[in-house]
CSV table of C-alpha atoms in Angstrom, one decimal:
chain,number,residue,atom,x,y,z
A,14,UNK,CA,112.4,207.7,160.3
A,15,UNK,CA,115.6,209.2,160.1
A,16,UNK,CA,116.6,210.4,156.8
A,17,UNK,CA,118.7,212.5,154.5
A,18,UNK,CA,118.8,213.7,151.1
A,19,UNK,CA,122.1,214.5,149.5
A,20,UNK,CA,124.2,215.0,146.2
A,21,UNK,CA,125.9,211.2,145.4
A,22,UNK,CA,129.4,210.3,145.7
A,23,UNK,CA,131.7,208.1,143.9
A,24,UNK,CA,131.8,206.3,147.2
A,25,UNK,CA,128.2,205.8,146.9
A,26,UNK,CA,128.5,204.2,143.3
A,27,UNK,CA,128.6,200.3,144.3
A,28,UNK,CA,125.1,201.0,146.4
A,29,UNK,CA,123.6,203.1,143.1
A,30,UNK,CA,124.5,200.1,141.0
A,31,UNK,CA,122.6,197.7,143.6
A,32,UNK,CA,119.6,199.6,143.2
A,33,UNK,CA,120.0,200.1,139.4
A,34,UNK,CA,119.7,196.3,139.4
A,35,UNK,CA,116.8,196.4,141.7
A,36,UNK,CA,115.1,198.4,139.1
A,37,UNK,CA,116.2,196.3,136.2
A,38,UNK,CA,114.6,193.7,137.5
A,39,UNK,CA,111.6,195.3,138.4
A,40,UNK,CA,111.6,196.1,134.8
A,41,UNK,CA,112.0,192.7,133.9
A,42,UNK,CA,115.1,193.5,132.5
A,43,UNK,CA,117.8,192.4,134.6
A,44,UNK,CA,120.3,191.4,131.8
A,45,UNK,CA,120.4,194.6,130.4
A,46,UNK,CA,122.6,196.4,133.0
A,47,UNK,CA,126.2,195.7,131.7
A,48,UNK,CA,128.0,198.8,132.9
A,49,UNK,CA,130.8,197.9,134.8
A,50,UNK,CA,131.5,200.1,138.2
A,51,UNK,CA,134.0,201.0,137.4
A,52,UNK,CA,132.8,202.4,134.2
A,53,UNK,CA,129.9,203.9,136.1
A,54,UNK,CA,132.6,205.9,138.6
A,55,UNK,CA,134.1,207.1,135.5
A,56,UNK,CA,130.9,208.8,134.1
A,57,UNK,CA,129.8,210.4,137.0
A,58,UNK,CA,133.5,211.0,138.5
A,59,UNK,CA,135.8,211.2,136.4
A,60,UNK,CA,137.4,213.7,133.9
A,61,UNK,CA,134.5,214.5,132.3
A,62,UNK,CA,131.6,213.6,134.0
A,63,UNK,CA,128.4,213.1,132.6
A,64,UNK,CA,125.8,212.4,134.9
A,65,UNK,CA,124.7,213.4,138.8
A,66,UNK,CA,122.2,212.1,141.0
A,67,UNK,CA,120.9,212.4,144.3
A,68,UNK,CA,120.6,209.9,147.0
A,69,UNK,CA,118.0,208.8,150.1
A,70,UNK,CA,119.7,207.5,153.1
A,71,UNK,CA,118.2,206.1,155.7
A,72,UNK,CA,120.1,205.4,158.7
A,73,UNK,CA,123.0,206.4,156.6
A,74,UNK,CA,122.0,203.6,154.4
A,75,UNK,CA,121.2,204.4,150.3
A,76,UNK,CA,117.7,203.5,149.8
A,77,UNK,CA,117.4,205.4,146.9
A,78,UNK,CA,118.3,207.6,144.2
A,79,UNK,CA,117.9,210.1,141.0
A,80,UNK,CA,119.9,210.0,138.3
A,81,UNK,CA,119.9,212.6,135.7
A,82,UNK,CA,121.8,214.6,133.4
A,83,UNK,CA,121.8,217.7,130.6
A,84,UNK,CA,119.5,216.8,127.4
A,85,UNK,CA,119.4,218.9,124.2
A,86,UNK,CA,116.4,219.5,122.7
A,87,UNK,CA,116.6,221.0,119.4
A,88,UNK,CA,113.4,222.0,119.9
A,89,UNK,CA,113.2,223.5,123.7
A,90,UNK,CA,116.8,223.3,124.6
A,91,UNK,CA,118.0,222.3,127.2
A,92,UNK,CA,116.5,219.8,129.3
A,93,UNK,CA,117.2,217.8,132.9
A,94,UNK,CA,117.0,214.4,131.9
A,95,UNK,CA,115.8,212.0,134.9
A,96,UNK,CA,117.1,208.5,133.7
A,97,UNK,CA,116.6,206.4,136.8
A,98,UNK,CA,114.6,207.3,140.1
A,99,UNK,CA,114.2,204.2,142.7
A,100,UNK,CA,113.1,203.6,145.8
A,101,UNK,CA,114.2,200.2,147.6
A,102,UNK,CA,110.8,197.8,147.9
A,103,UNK,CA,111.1,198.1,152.0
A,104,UNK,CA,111.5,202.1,151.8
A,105,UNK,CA,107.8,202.9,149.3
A,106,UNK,CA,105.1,204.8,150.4
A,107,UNK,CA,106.9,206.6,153.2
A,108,UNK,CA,107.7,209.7,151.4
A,109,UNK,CA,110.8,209.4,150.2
A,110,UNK,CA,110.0,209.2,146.8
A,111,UNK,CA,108.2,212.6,146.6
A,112,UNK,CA,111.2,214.2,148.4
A,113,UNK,CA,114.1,213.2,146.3
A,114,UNK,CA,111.9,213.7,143.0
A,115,UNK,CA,111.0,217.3,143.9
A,116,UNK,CA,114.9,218.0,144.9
A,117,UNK,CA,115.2,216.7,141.0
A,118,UNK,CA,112.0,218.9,140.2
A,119,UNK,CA,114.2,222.0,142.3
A,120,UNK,CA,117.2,221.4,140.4
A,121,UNK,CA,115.8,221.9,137.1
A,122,UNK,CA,114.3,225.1,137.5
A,123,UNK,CA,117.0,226.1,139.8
A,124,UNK,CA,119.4,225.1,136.8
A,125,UNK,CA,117.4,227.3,134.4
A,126,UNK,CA,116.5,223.9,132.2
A,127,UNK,CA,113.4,224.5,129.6
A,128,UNK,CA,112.0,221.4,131.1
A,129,UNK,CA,112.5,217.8,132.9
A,130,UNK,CA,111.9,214.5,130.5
A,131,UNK,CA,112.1,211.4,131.7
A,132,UNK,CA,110.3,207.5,130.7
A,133,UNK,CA,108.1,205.4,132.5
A,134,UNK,CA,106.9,202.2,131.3
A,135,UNK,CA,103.7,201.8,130.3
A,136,UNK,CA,102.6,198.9,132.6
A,137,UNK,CA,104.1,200.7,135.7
A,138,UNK,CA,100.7,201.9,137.2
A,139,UNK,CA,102.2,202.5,140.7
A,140,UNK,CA,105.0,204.8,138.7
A,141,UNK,CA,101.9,206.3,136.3
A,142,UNK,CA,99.8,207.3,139.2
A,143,UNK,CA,102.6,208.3,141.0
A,144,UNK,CA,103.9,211.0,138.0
A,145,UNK,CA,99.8,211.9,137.6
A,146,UNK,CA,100.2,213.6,141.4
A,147,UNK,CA,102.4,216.0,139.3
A,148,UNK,CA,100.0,216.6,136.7
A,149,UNK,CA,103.4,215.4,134.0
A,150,UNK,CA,102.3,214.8,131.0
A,151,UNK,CA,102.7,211.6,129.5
A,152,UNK,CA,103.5,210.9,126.0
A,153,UNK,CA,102.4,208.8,123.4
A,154,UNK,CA,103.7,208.0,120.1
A,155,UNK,CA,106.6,207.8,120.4
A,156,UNK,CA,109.3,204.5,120.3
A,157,UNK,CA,112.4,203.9,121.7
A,158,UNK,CA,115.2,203.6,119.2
A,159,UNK,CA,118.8,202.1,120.2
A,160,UNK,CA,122.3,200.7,119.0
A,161,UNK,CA,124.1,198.5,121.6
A,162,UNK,CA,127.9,198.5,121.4
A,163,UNK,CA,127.8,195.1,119.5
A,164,UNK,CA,125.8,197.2,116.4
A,165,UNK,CA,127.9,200.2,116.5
A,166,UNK,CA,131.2,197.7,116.5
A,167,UNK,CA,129.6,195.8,113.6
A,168,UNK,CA,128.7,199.3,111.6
């Protein structure tokens, strides 16, 4: 298998938001994802970007990705923040997963961050075991807490 890890593109964006789809509905989440693509070019593009990932090809196809960005910590500072890592269904189990997570796993101590956070869902065995290869540790106790634009319009 042919393949090729690399830093993503805005040219890439449309296939990144296919797979961010993928995920959301392996989530079983699917209506969740309302960013627009064009807003998502923006973020990671545009004047002041705020996000980077990486990307699998595979025959110069996108297969997968890692998305991530700067958290602060107030108590560790900062921290590389992995919000979405996917592999497509067809491409799991070959390897591609480990690779592109340790190039995220490189980039966070080659960026000099106290630490890489990330969530995985609690029912995601396949993603559980996968994380426990890396001896991460996995938190409890804590919830999620959010405002959707409708909330923060309505404040």
């Amino acid at each position: 298998m042919d393949f090729n890890i690399r830093f993503a593109t805005a040219e890439d964006c449309p296939r990144i938001l296919e797979l961010i789809n993928e995920l959301a509905v392996y989530e079983r989440a699917p209506e969740e994802v309302t960013v627009t693509l064009d807003h998502f070019i923006d973020a990671g593009f545009g004047e002041t970007p705020v996000w980077k990932a990486f990307v699998a090809e595979v025959d110069h196809i996108i297969v997968g990705f890692a998305l991530y960005y700067t958290r602060y910590s107030t108590w560790k500072g900062c921290r590389l923040y992995l919000e979405d890592f996917i592999v497509t269904e067809e491409f799991r189990g070959k390897g591609l997963g480990k690779i592109l997570f340790e190039k995220v796993i490189e980039e966070a101590k080659n960026g000099n961050y106290s630490g890489m956070v990330w969530q995985v869902l609690d029912w995601n065995e396949p993603a559980i075991n996968f994380y426990n290869k890396y001896k991460a540790n996995l938190e409890s106790g804590w919830l999620n807490a959010a405002l959707s634009t409708a909330q923060i319009k309505a404040f």
